[in-house]
Short mmCIF file of C-alpha atoms (C1' of nucleotides) in Angstrom, two decimals:
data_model
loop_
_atom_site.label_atom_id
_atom_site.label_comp_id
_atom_site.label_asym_id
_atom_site.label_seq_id
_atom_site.Cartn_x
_atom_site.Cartn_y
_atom_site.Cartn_z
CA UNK A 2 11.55 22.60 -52.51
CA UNK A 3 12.94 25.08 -49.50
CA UNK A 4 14.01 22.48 -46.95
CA UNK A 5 11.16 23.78 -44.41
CA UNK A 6 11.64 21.98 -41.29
CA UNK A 7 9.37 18.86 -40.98
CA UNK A 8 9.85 17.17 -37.73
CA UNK A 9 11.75 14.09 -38.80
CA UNK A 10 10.61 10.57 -37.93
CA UNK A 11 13.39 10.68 -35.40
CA UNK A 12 12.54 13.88 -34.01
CA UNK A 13 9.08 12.63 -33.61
CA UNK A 14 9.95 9.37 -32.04
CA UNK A 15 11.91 11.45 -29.82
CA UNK A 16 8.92 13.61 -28.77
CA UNK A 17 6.89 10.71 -28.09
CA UNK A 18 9.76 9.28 -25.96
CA UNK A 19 9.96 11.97 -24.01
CA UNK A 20 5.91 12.50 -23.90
CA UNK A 21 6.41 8.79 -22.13
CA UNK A 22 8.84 10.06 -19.74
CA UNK A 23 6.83 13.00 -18.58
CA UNK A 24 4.12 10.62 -17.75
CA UNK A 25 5.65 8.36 -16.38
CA UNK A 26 8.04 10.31 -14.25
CA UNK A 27 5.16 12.35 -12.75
CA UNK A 28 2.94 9.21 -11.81
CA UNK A 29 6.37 7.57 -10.08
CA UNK A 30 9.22 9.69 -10.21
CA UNK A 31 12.99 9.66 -11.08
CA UNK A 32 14.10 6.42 -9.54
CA UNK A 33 10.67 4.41 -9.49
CA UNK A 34 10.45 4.87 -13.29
CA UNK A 35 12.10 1.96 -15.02
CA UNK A 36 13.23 2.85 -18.62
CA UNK A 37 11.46 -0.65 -19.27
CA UNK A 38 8.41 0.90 -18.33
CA UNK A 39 9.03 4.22 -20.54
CA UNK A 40 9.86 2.07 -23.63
CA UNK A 41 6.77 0.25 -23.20
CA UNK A 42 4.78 3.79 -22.89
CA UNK A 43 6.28 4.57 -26.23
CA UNK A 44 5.88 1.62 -27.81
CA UNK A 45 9.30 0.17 -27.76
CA UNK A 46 11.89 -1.97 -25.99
CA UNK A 47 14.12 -0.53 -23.41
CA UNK A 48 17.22 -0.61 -25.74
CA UNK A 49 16.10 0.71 -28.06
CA UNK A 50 15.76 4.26 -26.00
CA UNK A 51 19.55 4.59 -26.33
CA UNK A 52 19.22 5.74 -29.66
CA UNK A 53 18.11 8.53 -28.96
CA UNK A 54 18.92 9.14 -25.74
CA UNK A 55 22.65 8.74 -24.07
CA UNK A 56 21.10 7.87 -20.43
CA UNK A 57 18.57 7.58 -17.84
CA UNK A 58 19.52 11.09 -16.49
CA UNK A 59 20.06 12.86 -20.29
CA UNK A 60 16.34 11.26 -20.75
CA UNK A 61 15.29 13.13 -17.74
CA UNK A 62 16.93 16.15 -17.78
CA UNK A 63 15.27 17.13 -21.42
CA UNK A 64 12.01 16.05 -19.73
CA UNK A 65 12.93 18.75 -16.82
CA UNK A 66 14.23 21.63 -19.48
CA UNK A 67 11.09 20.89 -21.65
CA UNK A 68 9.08 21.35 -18.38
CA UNK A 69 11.04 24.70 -16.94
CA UNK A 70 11.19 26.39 -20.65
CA UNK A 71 7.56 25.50 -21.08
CA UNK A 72 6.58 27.33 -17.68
CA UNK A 73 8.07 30.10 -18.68
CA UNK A 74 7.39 30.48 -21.96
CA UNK A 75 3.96 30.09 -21.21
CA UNK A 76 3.72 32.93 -18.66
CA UNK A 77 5.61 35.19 -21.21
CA UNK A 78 3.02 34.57 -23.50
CA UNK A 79 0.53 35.45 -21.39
CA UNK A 80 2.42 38.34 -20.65
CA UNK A 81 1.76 39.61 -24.57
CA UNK A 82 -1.70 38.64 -24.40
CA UNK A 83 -2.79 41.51 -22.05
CA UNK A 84 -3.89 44.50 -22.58
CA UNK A 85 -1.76 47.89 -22.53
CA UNK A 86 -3.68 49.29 -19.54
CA UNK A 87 -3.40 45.56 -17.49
CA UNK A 88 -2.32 46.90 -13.92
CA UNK A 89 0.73 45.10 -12.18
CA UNK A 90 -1.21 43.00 -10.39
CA UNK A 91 -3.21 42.31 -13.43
CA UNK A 92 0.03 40.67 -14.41
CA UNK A 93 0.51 38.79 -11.43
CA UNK A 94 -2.62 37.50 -11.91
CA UNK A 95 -2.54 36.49 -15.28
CA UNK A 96 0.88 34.92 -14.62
CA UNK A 97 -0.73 32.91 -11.66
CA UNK A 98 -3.32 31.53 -14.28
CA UNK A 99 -0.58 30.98 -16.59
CA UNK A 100 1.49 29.08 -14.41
CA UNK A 101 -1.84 26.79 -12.70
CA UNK A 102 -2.99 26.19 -16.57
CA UNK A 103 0.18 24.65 -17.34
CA UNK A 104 0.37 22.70 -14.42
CA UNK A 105 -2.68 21.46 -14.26
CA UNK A 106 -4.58 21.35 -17.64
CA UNK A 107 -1.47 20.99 -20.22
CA UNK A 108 1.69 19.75 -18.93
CA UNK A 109 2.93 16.58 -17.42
CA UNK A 110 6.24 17.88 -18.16
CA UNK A 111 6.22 20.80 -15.18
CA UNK A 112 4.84 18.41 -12.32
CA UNK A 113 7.35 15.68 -13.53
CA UNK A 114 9.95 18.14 -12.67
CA UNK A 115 8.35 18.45 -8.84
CA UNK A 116 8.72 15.18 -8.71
CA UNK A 117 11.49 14.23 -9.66
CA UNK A 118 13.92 16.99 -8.83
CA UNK A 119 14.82 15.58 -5.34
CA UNK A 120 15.91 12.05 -6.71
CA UNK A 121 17.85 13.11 -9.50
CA UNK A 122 22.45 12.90 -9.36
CA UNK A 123 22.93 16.29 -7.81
CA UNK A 124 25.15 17.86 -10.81
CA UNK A 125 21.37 17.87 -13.08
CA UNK A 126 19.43 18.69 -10.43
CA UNK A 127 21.80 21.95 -9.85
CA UNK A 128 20.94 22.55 -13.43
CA UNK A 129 17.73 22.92 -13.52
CA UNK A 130 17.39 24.94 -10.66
CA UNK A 131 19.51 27.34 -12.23
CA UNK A 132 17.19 27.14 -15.38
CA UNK A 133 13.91 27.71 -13.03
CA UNK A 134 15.67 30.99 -11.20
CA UNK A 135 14.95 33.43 -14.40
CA UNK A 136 11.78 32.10 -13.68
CA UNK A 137 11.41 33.02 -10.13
CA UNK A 138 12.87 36.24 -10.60
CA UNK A 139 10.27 37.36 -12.99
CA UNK A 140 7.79 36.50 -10.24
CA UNK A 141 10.11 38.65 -7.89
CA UNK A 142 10.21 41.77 -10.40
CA UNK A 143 6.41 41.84 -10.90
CA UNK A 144 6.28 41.33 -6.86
CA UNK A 145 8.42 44.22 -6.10
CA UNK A 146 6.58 46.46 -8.47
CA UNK A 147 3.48 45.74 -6.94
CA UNK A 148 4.53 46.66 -4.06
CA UNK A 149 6.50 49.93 -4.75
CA UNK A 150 3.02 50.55 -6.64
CA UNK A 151 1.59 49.88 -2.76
CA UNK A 152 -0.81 47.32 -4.82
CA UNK A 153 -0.27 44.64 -1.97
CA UNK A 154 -1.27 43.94 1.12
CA UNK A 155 1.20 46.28 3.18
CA UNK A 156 3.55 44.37 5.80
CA UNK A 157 4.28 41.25 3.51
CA UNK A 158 7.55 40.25 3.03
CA UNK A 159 8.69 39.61 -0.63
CA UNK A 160 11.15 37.55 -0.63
CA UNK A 161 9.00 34.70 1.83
CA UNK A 162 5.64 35.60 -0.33
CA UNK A 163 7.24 34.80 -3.64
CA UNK A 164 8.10 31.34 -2.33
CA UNK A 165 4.69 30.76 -0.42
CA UNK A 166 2.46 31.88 -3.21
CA UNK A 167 4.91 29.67 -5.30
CA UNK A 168 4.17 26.94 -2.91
CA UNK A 169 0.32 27.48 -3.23
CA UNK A 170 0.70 26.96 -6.87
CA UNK A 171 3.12 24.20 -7.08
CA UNK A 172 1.19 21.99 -4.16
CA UNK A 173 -2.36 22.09 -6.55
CA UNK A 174 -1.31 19.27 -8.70
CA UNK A 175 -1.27 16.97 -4.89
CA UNK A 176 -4.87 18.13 -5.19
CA UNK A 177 -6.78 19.63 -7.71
CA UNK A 178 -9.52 17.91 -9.10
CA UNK A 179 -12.24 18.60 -11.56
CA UNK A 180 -15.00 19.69 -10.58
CA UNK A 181 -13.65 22.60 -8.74
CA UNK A 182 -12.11 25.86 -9.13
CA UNK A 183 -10.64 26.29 -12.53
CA UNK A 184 -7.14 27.72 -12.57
CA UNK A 185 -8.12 30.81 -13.57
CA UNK A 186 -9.88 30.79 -10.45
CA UNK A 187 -7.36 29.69 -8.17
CA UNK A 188 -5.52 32.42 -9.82
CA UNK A 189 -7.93 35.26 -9.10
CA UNK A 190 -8.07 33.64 -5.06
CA UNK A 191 -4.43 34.11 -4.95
CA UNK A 192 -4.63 37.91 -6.61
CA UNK A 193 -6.82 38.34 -3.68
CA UNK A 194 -4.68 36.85 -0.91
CA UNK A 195 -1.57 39.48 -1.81
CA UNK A 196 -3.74 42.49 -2.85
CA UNK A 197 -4.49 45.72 -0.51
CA UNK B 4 9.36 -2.28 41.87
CA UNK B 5 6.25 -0.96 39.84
CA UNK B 6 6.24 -1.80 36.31
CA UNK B 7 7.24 1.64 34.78
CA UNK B 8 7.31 1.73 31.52
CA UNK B 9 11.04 3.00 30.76
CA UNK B 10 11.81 2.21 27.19
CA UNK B 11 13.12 -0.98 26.61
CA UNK B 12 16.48 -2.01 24.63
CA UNK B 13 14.09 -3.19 21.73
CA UNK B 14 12.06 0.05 21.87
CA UNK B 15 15.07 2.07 21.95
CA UNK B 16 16.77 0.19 18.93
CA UNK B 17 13.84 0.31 17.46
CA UNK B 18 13.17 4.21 17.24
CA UNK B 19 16.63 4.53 16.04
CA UNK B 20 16.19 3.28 13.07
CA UNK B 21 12.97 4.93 12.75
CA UNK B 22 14.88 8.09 13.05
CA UNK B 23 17.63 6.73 10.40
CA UNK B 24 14.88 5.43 8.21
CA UNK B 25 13.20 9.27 8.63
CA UNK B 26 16.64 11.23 7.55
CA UNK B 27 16.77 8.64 4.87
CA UNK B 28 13.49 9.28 2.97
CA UNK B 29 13.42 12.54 3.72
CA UNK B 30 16.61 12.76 1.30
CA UNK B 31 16.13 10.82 -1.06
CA UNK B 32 12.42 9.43 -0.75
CA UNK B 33 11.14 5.90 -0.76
CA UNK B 34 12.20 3.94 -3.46
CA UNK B 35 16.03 5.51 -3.93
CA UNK B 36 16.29 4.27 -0.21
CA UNK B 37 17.71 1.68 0.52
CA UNK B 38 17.55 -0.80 3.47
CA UNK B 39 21.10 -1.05 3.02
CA UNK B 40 21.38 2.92 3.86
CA UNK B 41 19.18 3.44 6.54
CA UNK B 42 20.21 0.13 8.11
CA UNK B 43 24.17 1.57 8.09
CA UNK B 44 22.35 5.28 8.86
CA UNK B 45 20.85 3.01 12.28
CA UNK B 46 24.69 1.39 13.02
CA UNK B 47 23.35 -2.31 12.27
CA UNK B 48 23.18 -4.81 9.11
CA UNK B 49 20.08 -4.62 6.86
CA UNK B 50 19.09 -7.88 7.26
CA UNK B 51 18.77 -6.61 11.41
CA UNK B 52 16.43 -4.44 10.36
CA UNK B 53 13.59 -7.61 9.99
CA UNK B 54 13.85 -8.15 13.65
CA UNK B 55 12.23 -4.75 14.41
CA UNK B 56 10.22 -4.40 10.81
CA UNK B 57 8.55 -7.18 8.57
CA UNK B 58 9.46 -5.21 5.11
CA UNK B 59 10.40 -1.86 4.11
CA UNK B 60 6.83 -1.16 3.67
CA UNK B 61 5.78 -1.37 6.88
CA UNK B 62 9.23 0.34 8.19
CA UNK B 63 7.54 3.77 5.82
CA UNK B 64 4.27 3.64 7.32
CA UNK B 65 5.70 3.54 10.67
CA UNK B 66 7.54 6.55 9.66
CA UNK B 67 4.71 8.23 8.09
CA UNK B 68 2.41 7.62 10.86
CA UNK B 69 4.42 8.80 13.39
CA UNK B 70 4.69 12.25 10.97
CA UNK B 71 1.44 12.94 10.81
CA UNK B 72 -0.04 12.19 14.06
CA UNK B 73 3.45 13.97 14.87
CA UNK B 74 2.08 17.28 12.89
CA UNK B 75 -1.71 17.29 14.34
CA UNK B 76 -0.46 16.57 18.26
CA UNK B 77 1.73 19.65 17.87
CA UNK B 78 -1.08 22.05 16.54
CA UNK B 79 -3.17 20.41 19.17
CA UNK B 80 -0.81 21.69 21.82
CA UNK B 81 -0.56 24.66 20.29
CA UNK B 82 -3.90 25.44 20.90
CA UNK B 83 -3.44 24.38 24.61
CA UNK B 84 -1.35 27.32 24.93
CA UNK B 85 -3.33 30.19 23.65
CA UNK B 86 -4.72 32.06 25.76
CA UNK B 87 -8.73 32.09 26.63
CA UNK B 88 -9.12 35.43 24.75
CA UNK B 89 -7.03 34.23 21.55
CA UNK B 90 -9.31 35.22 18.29
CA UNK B 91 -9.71 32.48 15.55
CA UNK B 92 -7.28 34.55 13.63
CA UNK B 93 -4.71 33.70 16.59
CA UNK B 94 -5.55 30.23 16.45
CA UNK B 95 -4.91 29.71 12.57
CA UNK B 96 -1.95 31.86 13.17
CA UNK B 97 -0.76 29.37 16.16
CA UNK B 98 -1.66 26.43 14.13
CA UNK B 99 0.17 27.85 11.05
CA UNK B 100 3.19 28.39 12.96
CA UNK B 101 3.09 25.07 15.00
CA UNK B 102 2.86 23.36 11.33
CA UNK B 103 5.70 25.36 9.84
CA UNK B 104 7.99 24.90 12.85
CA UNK B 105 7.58 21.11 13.34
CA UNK B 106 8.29 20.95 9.40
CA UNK B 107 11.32 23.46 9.32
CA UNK B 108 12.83 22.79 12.86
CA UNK B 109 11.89 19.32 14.51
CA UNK B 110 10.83 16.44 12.70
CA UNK B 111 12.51 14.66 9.67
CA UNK B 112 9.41 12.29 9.84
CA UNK B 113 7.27 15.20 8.45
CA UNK B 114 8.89 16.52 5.26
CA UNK B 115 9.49 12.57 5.03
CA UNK B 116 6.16 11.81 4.08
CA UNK B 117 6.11 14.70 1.70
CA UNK B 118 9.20 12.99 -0.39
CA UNK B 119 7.64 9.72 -0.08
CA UNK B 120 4.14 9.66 -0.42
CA UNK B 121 3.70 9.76 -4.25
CA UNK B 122 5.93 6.18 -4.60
CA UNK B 123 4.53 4.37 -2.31
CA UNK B 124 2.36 1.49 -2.38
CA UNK B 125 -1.42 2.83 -2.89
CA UNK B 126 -3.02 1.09 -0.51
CA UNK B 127 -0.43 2.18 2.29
CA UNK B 128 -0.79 6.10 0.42
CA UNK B 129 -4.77 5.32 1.29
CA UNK B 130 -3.84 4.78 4.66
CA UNK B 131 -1.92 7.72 4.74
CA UNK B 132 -4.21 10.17 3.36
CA UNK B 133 -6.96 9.15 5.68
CA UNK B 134 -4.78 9.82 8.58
CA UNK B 135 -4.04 13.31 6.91
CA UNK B 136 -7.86 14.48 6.96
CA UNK B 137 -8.50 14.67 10.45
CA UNK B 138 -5.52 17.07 9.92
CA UNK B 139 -6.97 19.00 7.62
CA UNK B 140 -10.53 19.51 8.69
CA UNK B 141 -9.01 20.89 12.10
CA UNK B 142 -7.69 23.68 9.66
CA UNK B 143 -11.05 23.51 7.55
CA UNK B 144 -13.17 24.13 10.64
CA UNK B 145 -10.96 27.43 11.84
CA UNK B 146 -11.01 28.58 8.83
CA UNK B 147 -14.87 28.50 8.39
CA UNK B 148 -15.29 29.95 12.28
CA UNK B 149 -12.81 33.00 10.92
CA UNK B 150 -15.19 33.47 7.48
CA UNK B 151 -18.43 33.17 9.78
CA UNK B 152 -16.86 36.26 12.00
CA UNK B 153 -15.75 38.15 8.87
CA UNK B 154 -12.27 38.11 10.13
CA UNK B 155 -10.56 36.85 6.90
CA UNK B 156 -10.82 38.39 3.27
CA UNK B 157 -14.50 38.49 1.48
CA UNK B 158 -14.62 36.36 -1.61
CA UNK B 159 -12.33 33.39 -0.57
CA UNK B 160 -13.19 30.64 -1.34
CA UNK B 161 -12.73 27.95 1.79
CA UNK B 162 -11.56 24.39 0.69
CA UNK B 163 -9.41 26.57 -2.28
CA UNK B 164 -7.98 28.15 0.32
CA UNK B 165 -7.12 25.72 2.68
CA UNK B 166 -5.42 23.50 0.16
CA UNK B 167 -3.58 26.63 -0.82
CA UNK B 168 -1.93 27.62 2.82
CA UNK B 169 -1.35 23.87 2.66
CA UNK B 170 0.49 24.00 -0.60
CA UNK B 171 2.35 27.29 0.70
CA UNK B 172 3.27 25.69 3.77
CA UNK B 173 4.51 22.11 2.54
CA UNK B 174 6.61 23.77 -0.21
CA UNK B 175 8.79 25.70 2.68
CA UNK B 176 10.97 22.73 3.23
CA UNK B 177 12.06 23.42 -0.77
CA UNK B 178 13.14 26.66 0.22
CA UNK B 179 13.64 27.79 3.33
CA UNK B 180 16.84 28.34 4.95
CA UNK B 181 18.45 29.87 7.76
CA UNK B 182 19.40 33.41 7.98
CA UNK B 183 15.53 34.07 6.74
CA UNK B 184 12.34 34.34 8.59
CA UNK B 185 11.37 31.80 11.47
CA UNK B 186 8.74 29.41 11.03
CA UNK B 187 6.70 31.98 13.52
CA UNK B 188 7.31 34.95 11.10
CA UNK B 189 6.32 33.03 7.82
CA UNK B 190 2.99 31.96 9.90
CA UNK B 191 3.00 35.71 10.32
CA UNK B 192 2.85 36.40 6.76
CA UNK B 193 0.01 33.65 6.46
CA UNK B 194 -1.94 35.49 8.40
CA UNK B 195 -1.91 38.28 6.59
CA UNK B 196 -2.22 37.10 3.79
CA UNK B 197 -5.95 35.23 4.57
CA UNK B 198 -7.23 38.61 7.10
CA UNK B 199 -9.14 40.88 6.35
"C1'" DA C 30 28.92 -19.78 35.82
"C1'" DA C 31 25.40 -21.92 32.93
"C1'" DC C 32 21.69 -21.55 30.39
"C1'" DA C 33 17.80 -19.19 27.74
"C1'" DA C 34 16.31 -15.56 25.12
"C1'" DA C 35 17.10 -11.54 22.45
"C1'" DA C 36 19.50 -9.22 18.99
"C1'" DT C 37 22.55 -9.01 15.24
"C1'" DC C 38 25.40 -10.82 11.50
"C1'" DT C 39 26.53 -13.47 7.35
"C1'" DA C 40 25.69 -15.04 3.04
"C1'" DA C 41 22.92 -16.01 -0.28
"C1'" DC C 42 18.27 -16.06 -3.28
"C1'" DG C 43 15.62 -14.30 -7.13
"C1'" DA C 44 14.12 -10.12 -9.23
"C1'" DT C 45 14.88 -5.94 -11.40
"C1'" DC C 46 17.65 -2.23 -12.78
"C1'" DG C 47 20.58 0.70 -16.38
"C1'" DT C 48 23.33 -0.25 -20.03
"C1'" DT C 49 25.67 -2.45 -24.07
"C1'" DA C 50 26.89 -5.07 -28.39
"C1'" DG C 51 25.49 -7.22 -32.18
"C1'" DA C 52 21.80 -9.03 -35.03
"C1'" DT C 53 17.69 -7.65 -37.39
"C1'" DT C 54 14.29 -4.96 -39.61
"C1'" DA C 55 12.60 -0.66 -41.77
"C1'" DT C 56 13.43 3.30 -44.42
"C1'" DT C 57 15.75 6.21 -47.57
"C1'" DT C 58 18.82 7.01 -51.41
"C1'" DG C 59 21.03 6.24 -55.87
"C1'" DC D 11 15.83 -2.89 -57.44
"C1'" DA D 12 20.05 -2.65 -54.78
"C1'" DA D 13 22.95 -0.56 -51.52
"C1'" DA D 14 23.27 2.30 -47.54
"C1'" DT D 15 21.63 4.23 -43.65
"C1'" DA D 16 18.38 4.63 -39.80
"C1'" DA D 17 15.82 2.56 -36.32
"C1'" DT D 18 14.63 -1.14 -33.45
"C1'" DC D 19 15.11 -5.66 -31.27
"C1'" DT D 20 17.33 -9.40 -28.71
"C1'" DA D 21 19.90 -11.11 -25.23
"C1'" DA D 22 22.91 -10.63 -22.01
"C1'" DC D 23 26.26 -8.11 -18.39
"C1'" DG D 24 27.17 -6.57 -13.71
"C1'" DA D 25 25.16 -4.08 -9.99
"C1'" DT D 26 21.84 -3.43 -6.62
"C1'" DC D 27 17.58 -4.32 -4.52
"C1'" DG D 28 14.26 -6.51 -0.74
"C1'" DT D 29 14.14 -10.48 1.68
"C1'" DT D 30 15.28 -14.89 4.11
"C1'" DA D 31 17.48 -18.75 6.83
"C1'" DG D 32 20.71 -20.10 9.76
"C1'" DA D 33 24.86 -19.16 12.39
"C1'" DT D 34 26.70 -16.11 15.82
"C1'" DT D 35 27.00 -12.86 19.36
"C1'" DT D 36 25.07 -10.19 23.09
"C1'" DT D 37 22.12 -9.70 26.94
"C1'" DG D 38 19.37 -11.17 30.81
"C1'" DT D 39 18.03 -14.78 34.32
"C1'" DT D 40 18.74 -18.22 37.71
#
DNA sequence: AACAAAATCTAACGATCGTTAGATTATTTG
DNA sequence: CAAATAATCTAACGATCGTTAGATTTTGTT
């Protein structure tokens, strides 16, 4: 039969290794998290992570890359799902949602990264930065034209509101809490704080 | 002579290493600090450091504490400077920029207990977080005098919105840098942002 | 100057960490 | 079923951690 590609066993292990790692690197971060304490989340003895993983930092940095790709793949997808008459700020919006749903309903991946990025050898951590700029920059692009479109709130500063509204949307996860505002929600609040 | 109460050599020693033990955390949070650091950060041995602190835990909280009664002091004072005629709007502006400026110019002890909080001990987190409300009513009460007087954007909703210009505001350590805008002109921003 | 008190240093403890090598078990292949 | 490969376990290593006790040095008092 055509070799379709079946996760392996390995690969799978793997995933559920690094599902263990997301976890527990959000609840304690980089240096609190003991790879005793991930191999036990998987089901396994510490060793026994090194074969599949090289180190404590490799381990992390494919929980980071998982967590930055999946961001962004995310809000490109929600990108596709709108419709050909979605305004600019439409967009925004729907990439706001995009961003808060993966955050805070799907991922542990994404927060592990915001809490972890400040503890990790400086070499990865330069890495994944890079890897989270295309990221910002769509956010910039879709920011600038909404405001050559004179969509937002005149007077604003783009550069500073791209990183505050980021801030607003990467600080939820020190607080959200169900019940409350869904993301979508928190989403449409934030269309509302940048529009005209 | 009266008794004046000029700082003594303890006191002295003893806020050093407070400030070490600040500029420690702050860089690389609780648990990748070590005594060993902040004691060489402070000029001393770390076993010195148990003459001034009973355990590293206690040596945080002090740190912590003196952050966030730190933070609500200086928006206190802030307020002491307004004039009589200052709108709400100028107060949460005020208090915005006393926030942003005592995180981005003056106190490691702040951003500190940002990069710390989530690996700490719980029940010295608790302690923490209870200290932080009285903080953030003060901003939940302005902000529900401004909605009252119709001076900020219809359909916002309030505790959403605080705990988003909290979010915005506690990210700005991540970012910001010098040449950019002051801690007075991002509070700027913030206030557009929320006004109507 | 002599003594008391305060402050710091030295050296070690038990615990835990990331990591490794080799033995052991589970799975796949012929 | 047997051989080969994949996956995991066991047990230990050196390093580093928070912490402590006791010796030592510095400072203050008479």
């Amino acid at each position: 039969m055509a070799d379709q590609h079946v996760a392996s066993k390995s690969e799978r292990t793997k995933d559920r290794i690094l599902d263990a790692a997301a976890r527990t690197f959000r609840e304690v971060g980089y240096t609190a998290a003991s790879l005793r304490d991930i191999a036990e989340e998987a089901g396994m003895q510490a060793g026994s992570l090194y074969y599949h993983f090289e180190s404590k930092e490799q381990l992390a940095e494919e929980v980071m890359t998982v967590g930055v790709d999946g961001s962004y793949a995310t809000i490109l997808s929600a990108m596709d799902d709108l419709s050909d008459t979605a305004s600019t700020l439409d967009k925004l919006e729907a990439a706001f949602s995009a961003h808060l749903s993966y955050l805070l309903d799907q991922s542990d991946y994404a927060v592990a990264i915001l809490r972890m990025l400040h503890q990790t050898p400086k070499p990865l951590r330069e890495r994944i930065l890079v890897r989270q700029r295309t990221f910002g920059q769509f956010f910039g692009q879709l920011l600038e034209q909404a405001q050559k479109e004179e969509a937002i709130k005149p007077g604003l500063d783009l550069s500073s509101l791209r990183m505050l509204v980021f801030g607003a949307m990467n600080w939820t996860p020190e607080w959200y809490t169900t019940p409350g505002l869904s993301p979508a929600e928190l989403a449409t609040q934030l269309r509302r704080m940048i529009e005209r």
